[in-house]
Coordinates of C-alpha atoms in Angstrom, one line a residue:
M182 CA -26.2 28.8 30.6
N183 CA -29.8 28.1 31.8
N184 CA -28.7 26.0 34.7
R185 CA -26.9 23.6 32.1
P186 CA -23.0 23.4 32.2
S187 CA -21.1 24.0 28.8
N188 CA -17.6 23.3 27.7
R189 CA -15.3 26.4 27.9
D190 CA -11.5 26.3 27.3
V191 CA -9.4 27.9 29.8
F192 CA -5.7 27.9 30.5
Y193 CA -5.0 26.0 33.5
L194 CA -1.7 26.1 35.7
M195 CA -0.1 23.4 37.7
P196 CA 2.2 24.6 40.5
D197 CA 5.6 23.3 40.5
E198 CA 5.1 21.5 43.8
F199 CA 2.4 18.7 44.3
T200 CA -0.8 20.5 45.5
N201 CA -4.5 19.9 45.7
Y202 CA -5.2 22.7 43.6
I203 CA -4.7 24.4 40.3
Y204 CA -5.1 27.7 38.9
I205 CA -7.3 28.7 36.0
T206 CA -7.1 31.9 34.2
T207 CA -9.7 33.5 31.6
P208 CA -10.6 36.9 30.6
R209 CA -12.4 38.9 33.1
N210 CA -15.3 39.7 30.9
S211 CA -15.8 36.4 29.1
N212 CA -18.9 34.5 29.0
K213 CA -17.1 31.6 30.8
M214 CA -16.5 33.9 33.8
A215 CA -20.5 34.3 34.1
E216 CA -20.6 30.4 34.1
I217 CA -17.8 29.7 36.6
V218 CA -19.5 32.0 39.2
A219 CA -23.0 30.9 38.4
P220 CA -23.9 28.0 41.0
P221 CA -24.1 25.1 41.2
H222 CA -22.3 23.4 38.4
V223 CA -19.2 24.0 36.5
P224 CA -17.7 21.3 34.2
F225 CA -14.1 20.7 34.1
T226 CA -12.0 18.7 31.7
M227 CA -8.2 18.7 31.8
V228 CA -6.2 18.2 28.6
P229 CA -2.5 18.0 29.6
T230 CA 0.0 20.1 27.6
D231 CA 2.9 17.7 27.9
D232 CA 4.0 14.3 29.0
D233 CA 5.0 15.7 32.5
N234 CA 1.7 17.1 33.5
R235 CA -0.3 15.2 36.3
V236 CA -3.8 14.2 36.0
V237 CA -6.3 15.5 38.5
T238 CA -9.6 13.7 39.4
S239 CA -12.2 14.5 42.1
N240 CA -15.9 14.5 42.5
K241 CA -15.5 17.5 45.1
A242 CA -14.0 20.9 44.3
Q243 CA -14.3 24.6 45.0
I244 CA -13.2 27.6 42.9
H245 CA -12.6 31.1 43.9
L246 CA -11.3 34.1 42.4
T247 CA -7.8 35.0 43.8
D248 CA -6.1 38.2 44.4
K249 CA -3.1 37.1 42.1
T250 CA -2.4 38.9 38.8
I251 CA -1.8 37.2 35.5
D252 CA 2.0 38.4 36.2
D253 CA 2.0 36.4 39.4
V254 CA 1.5 33.1 37.7
L255 CA 3.3 34.1 34.3
P256 CA 6.3 31.8 35.4
L257 CA 3.9 28.9 35.6
L258 CA 2.2 29.8 32.1
N259 CA 5.6 30.2 30.5
N260 CA 6.8 26.9 31.8
Q261 CA 3.5 25.0 30.5
I262 CA 2.7 27.1 27.6
P263 CA 5.7 28.9 26.2
E264 CA 3.8 30.6 23.5
W265 CA 1.1 31.9 26.0
T266 CA 1.9 35.5 25.7
E267 CA 2.0 35.5 22.0
V268 CA -1.4 33.8 21.7
V269 CA -3.2 36.3 24.0
C270 CA -1.3 39.2 22.8
G271 CA -2.4 42.7 23.9
V272 CA -5.3 41.2 26.2
K273 CA -3.0 39.6 28.8
K274 CA -3.9 42.0 31.4
T275 CA -7.6 41.2 31.1
F276 CA -7.0 37.7 32.6
V277 CA -8.1 36.9 36.2
V278 CA -6.8 33.9 38.1
W279 CA -8.8 31.3 39.8
K280 CA -7.8 28.7 42.4
L281 CA -9.6 25.2 41.9
E282 CA -9.1 23.1 45.0
F283 CA -10.0 19.4 45.1
E284 CA -10.6 17.4 48.1

């Protein structure tokens, strides 16, 4: 960290309707969690999972932890990444959900 952003892979979720936000999910105790909450800079790179995903660009964004559980956003995950549950296996419940809002 040392006030330097680093690249971290996270799962991101696009709501079905067009919005100015996306959800990001990552394990609660991961190193990336510490970097997300450490101000002031968090890098963000979007890699679409299929041809239907939209591109999000902004130089102003805010991120905050939501009270949603991973099960609340599981339909979005399954829609975008059908094998997600198989990939994370038994650690699914350790994931938290962030909301990244763009101006």
